[in-house]
Tab-separated table of C-alpha atoms in Angstrom:
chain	number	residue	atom	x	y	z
F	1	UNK	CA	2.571	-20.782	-12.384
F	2	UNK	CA	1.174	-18.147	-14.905
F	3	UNK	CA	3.104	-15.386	-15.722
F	4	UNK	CA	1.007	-12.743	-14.109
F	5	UNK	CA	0.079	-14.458	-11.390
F	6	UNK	CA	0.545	-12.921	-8.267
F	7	UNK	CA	0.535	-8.866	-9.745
F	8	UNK	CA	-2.526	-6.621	-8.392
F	9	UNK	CA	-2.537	-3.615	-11.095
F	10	UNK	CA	-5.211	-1.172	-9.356
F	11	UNK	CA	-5.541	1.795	-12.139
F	12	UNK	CA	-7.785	5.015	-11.798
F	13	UNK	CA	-10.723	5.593	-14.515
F	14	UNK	CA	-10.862	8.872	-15.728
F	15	UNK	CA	-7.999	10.229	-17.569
F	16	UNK	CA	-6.293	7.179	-16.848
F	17	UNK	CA	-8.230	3.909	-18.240
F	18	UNK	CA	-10.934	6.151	-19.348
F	19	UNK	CA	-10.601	8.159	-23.137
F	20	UNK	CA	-11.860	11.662	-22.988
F	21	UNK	CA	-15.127	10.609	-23.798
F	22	UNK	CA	-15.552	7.387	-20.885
F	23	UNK	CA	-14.526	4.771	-23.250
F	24	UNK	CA	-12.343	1.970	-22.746
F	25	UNK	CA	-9.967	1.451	-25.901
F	26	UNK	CA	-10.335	-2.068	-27.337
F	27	UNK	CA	-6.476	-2.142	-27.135
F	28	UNK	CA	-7.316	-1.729	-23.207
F	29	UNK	CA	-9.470	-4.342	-23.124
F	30	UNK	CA	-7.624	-7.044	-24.994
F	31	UNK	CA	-4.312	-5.923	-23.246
F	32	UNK	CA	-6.611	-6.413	-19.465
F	33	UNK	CA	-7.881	-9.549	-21.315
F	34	UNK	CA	-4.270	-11.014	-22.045
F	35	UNK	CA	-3.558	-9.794	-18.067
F	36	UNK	CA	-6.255	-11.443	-16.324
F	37	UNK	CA	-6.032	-14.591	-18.704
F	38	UNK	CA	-2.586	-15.126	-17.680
F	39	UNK	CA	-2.954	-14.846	-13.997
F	40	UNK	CA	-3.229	-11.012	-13.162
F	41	UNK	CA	-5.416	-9.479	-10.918
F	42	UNK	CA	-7.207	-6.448	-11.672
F	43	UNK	CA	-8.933	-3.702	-10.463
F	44	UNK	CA	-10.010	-0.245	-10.483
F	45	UNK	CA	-9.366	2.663	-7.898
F	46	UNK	CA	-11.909	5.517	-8.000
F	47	UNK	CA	-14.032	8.359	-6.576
F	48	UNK	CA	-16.890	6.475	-8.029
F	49	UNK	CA	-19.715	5.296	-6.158
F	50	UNK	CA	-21.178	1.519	-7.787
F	51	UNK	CA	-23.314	3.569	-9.455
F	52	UNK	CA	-21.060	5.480	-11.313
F	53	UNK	CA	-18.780	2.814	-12.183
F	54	UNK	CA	-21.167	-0.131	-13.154
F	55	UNK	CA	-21.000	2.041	-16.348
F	56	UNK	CA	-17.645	1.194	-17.055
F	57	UNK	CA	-18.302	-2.475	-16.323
F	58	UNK	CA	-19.901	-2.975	-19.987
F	59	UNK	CA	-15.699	-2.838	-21.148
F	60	UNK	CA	-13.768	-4.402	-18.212
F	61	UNK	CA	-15.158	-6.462	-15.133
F	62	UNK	CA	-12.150	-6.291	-12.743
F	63	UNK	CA	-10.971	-9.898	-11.225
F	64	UNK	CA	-10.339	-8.356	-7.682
F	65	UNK	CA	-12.004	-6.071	-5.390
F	66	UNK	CA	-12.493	-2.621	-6.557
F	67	UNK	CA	-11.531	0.257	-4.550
F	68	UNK	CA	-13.959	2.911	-4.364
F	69	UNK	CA	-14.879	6.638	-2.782
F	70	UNK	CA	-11.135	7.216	-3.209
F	71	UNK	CA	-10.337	4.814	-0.983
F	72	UNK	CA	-13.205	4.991	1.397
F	73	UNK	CA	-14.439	1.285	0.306
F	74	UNK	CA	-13.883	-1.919	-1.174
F	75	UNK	CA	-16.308	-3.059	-3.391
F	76	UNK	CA	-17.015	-6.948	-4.432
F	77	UNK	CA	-18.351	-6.778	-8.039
F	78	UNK	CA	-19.674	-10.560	-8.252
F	79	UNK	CA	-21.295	-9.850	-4.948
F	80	UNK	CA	-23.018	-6.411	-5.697
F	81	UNK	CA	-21.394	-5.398	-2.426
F	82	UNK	CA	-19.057	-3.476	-0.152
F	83	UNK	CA	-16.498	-5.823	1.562
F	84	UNK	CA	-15.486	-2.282	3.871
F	85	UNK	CA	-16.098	0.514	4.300
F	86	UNK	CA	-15.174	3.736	6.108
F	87	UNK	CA	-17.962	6.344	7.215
F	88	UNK	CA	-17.485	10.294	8.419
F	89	UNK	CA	-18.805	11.007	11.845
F	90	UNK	CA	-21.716	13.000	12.596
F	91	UNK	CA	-19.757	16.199	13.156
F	92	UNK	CA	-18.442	15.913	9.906
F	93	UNK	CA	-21.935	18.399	9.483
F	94	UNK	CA	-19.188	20.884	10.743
F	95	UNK	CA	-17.214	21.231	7.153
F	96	UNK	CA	-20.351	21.571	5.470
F	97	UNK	CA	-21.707	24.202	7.484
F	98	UNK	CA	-18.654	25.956	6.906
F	99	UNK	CA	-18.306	25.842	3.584
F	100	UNK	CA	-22.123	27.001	3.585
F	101	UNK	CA	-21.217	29.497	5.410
F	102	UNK	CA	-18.266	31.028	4.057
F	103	UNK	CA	-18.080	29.429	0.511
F	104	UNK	CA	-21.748	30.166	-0.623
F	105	UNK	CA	-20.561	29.176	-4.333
F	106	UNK	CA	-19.763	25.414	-3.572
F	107	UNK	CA	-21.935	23.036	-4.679
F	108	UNK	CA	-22.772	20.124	-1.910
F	109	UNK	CA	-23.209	16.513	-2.880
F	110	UNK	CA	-22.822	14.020	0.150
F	111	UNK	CA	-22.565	10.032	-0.683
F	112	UNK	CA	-23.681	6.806	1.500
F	113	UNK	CA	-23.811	3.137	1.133
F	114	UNK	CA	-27.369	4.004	-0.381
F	115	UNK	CA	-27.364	6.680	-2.102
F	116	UNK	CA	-26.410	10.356	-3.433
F	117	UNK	CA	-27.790	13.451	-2.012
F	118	UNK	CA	-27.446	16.646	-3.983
F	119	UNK	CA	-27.414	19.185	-0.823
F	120	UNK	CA	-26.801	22.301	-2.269
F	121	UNK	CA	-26.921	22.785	-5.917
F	122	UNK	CA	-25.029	24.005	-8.387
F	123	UNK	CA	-24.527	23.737	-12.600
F	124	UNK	CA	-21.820	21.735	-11.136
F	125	UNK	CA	-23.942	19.031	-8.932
F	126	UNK	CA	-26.521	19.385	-11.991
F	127	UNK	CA	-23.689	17.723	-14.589
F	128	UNK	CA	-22.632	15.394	-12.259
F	129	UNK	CA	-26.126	13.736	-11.296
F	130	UNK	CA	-26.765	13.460	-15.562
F	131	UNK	CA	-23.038	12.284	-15.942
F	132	UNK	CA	-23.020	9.688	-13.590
F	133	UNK	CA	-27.166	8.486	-14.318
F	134	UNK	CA	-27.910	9.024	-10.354
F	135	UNK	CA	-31.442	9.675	-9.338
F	136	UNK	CA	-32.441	13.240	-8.471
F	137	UNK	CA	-32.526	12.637	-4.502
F	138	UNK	CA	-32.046	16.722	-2.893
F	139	UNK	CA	-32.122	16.913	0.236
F	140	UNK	CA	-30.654	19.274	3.274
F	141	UNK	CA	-27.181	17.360	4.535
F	142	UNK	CA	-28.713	17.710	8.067
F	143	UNK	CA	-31.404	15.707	7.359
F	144	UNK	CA	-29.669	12.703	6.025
F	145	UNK	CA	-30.247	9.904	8.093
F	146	UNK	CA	-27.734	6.775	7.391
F	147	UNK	CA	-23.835	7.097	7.809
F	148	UNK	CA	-22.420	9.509	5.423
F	149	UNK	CA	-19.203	8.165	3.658
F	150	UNK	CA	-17.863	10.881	1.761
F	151	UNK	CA	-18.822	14.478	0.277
F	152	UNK	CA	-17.852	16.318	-2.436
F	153	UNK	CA	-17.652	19.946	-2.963
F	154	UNK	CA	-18.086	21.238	-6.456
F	155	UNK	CA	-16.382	24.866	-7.390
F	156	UNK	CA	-15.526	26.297	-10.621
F	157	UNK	CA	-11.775	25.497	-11.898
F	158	UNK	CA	-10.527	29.086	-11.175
F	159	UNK	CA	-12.277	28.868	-7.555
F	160	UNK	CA	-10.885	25.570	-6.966
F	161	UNK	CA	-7.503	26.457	-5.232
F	162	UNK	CA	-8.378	29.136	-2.995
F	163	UNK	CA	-11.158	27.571	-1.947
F	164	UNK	CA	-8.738	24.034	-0.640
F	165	UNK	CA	-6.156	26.496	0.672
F	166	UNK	CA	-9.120	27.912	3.006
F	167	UNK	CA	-10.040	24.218	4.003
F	168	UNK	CA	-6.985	23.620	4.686
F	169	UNK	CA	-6.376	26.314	6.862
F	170	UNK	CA	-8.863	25.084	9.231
F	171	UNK	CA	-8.632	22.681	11.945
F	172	UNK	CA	-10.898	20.427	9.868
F	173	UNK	CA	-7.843	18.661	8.060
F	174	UNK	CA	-6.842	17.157	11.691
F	175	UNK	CA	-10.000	15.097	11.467
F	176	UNK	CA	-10.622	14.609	8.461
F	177	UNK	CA	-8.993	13.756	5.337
F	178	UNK	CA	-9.219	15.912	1.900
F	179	UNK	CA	-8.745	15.462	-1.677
F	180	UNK	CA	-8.934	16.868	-5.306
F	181	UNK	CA	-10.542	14.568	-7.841
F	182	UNK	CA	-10.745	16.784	-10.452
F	183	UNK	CA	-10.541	20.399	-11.542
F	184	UNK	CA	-13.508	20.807	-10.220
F	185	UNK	CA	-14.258	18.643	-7.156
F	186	UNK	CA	-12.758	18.907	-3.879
F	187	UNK	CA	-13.431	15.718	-0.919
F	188	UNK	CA	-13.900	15.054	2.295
F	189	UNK	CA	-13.505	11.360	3.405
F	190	UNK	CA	-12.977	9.817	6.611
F	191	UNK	CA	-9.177	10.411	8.008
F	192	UNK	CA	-6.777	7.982	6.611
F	193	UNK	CA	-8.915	6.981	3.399
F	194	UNK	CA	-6.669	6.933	0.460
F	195	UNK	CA	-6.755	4.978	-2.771
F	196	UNK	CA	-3.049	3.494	-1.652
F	197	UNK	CA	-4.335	2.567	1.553
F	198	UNK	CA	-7.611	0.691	-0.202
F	199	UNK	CA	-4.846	-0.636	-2.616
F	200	UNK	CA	-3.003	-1.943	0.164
F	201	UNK	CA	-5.844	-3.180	1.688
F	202	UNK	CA	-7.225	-5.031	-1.858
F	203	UNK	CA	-3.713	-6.717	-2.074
F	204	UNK	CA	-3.713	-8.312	1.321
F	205	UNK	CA	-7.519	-9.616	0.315
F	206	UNK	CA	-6.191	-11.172	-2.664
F	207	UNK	CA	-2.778	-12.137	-1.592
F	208	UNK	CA	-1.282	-10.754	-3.877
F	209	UNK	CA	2.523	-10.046	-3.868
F	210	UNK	CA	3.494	-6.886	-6.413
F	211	UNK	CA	1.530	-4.152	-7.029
F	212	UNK	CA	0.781	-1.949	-9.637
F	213	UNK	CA	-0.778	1.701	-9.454
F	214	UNK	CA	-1.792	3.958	-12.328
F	215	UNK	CA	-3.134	7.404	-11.797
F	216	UNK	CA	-3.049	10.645	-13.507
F	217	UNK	CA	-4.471	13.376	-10.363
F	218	UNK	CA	-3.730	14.604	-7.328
F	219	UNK	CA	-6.015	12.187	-5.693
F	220	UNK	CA	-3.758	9.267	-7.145
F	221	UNK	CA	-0.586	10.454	-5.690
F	222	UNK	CA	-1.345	7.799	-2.703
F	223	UNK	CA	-2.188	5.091	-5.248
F	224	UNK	CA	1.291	5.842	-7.290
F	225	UNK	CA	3.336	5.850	-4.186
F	226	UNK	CA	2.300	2.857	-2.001
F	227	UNK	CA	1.780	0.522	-4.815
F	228	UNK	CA	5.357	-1.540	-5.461
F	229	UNK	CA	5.830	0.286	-8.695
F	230	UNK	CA	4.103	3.457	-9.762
F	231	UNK	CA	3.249	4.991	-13.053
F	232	UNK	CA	1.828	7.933	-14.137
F	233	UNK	CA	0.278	8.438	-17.471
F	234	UNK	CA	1.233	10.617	-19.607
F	235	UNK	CA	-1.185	13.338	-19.299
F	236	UNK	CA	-0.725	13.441	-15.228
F	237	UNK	CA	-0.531	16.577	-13.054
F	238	UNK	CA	3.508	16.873	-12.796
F	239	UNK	CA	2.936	16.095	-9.215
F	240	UNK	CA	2.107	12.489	-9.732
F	241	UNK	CA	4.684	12.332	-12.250
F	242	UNK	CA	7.457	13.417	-9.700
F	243	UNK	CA	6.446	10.333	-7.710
F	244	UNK	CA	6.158	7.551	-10.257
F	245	UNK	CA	8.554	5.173	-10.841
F	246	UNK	CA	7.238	4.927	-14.245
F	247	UNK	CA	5.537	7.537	-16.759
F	248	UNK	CA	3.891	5.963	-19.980
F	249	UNK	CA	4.767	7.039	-23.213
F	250	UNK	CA	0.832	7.147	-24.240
F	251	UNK	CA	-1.771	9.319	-22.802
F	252	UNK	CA	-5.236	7.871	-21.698
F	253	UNK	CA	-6.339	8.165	-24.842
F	254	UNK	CA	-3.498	6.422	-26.845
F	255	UNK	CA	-4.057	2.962	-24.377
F	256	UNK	CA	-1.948	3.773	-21.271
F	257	UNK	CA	-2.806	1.190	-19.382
F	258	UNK	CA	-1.732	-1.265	-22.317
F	259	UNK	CA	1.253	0.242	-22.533
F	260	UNK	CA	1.993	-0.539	-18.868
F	261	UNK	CA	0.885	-4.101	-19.602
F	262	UNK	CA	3.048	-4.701	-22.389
């Protein structure tokens, strides 16, 4: 038996694996190297679509499933394809009209198995699409045809918590379930899509028997507390460091993750 064998560690990109500038540290890589080489399994759990994180595949190709759309699919890497995945129903047009309606500032971007729509733009939805190297595909949210599978709703940092406390003093949370990804981004995924639940859902693919989570945001709490043992980096939102069982002594850009290894 190798000595790894058996551990899942699922860790989130940005801030987390991920320097400032979306680079993975060549202490990262050999320390995922000596992992994987030994027996470990691992992965990646993100907001990204494939598109978005194919970039980060130049560094690390993970050895299991990745869990994607914070949680809202499970993406095979050697395949080029989603082993599940989770998709809002049609009234989910409700939450967008809403925050049309009432939140004129947010920017609209709405993801499905095929594609990115930017639905309402902003400078916000403008960085993102160059950021992430999507194609320019606008388009009104009504008239999207396929499934959607999540959107995201892009408001300035300062705008950011007033705008989830209105969300979440809607009905809309009942149906639906909500998450911040970043200062700036606030999601709407179908109910019960976490990244612990596609963590949980990765380990029984792979059969594996301990797992690891690694997060630094609010929409890695889930990841942290349903994996076997939790850590939060350094640089975390205190509220993910309340619920690890572990905080690393490095940030994300002082090799975290090979810290956790070691």
């Amino acid at each position: 038996m190798k000595k790894f064998e058996g551990i899942l560690i699922c860790t989130d990109l940005d801030d987390t694996l991920l320097t400032t500038d979306k680079r993975v540290s060549d202490e990262n890589i050999a320390a995922v190297k000596y992992f994987t080489d030994n027996g470990g399994l691992f992965t990646f759990a993100t907001g990204r679509v494939p598109r978005g994180f194919s970039l980060i595949l130049k560094y690390i190709t993970p050895n299991a499933p990745i869990v994607s759309y914070n949680g809202g699919a499970i993406y095979d890497v050697d395949e080029q394809k989603f082993l599940w995945y989770a998709e809002l129903d049609r009234s989910a047009v409700e939450v967008m009209e809403y925050v049309d309606k009432f939140h004129p500032y947010a920017g609209i971007e709405c993801t499905t198995a095929k594609a990115v729509y930017f639905n309402k733009v902003n400078h916000l939805v403008e960085e993102h699409k160059v950021l992430e190297h999507f194609q320019a595909n606008y388009s009104d949210y009504h008239d999207i045809a396929e499934p959607i599978m999540k959107t995201i709703f892009m408001v300035e940092n300062h705008e950011i918590d007033e705008f989830k406390r209105a969300i979440q003093a809607t009905e809309f949370p009942k149906r639906y379930s909500f998450v911040q990804s970043s200062p700036w981004y606030y999601e709407l995924l179908p109910y019960g899509c976490s990244k612990g639940a596609g963590l949980k859902k990765v380990a029984a693919m792979t059969g594996a028997l301990k797992t690891v989570g690694i997060g630094d945001n609010e929409n890695d709490i889930s990841l942290v507390c349903d994996a076997d043992v939790g850590v939060a980096v350094q640089n975390a939102a205190a509220e993910v460091k309340e619920k690890a069982d572990y905080i690393t002594r490095n940030d994300h850009n002082h090799h975290a993750v090979a810290e956790v290894i070691e």
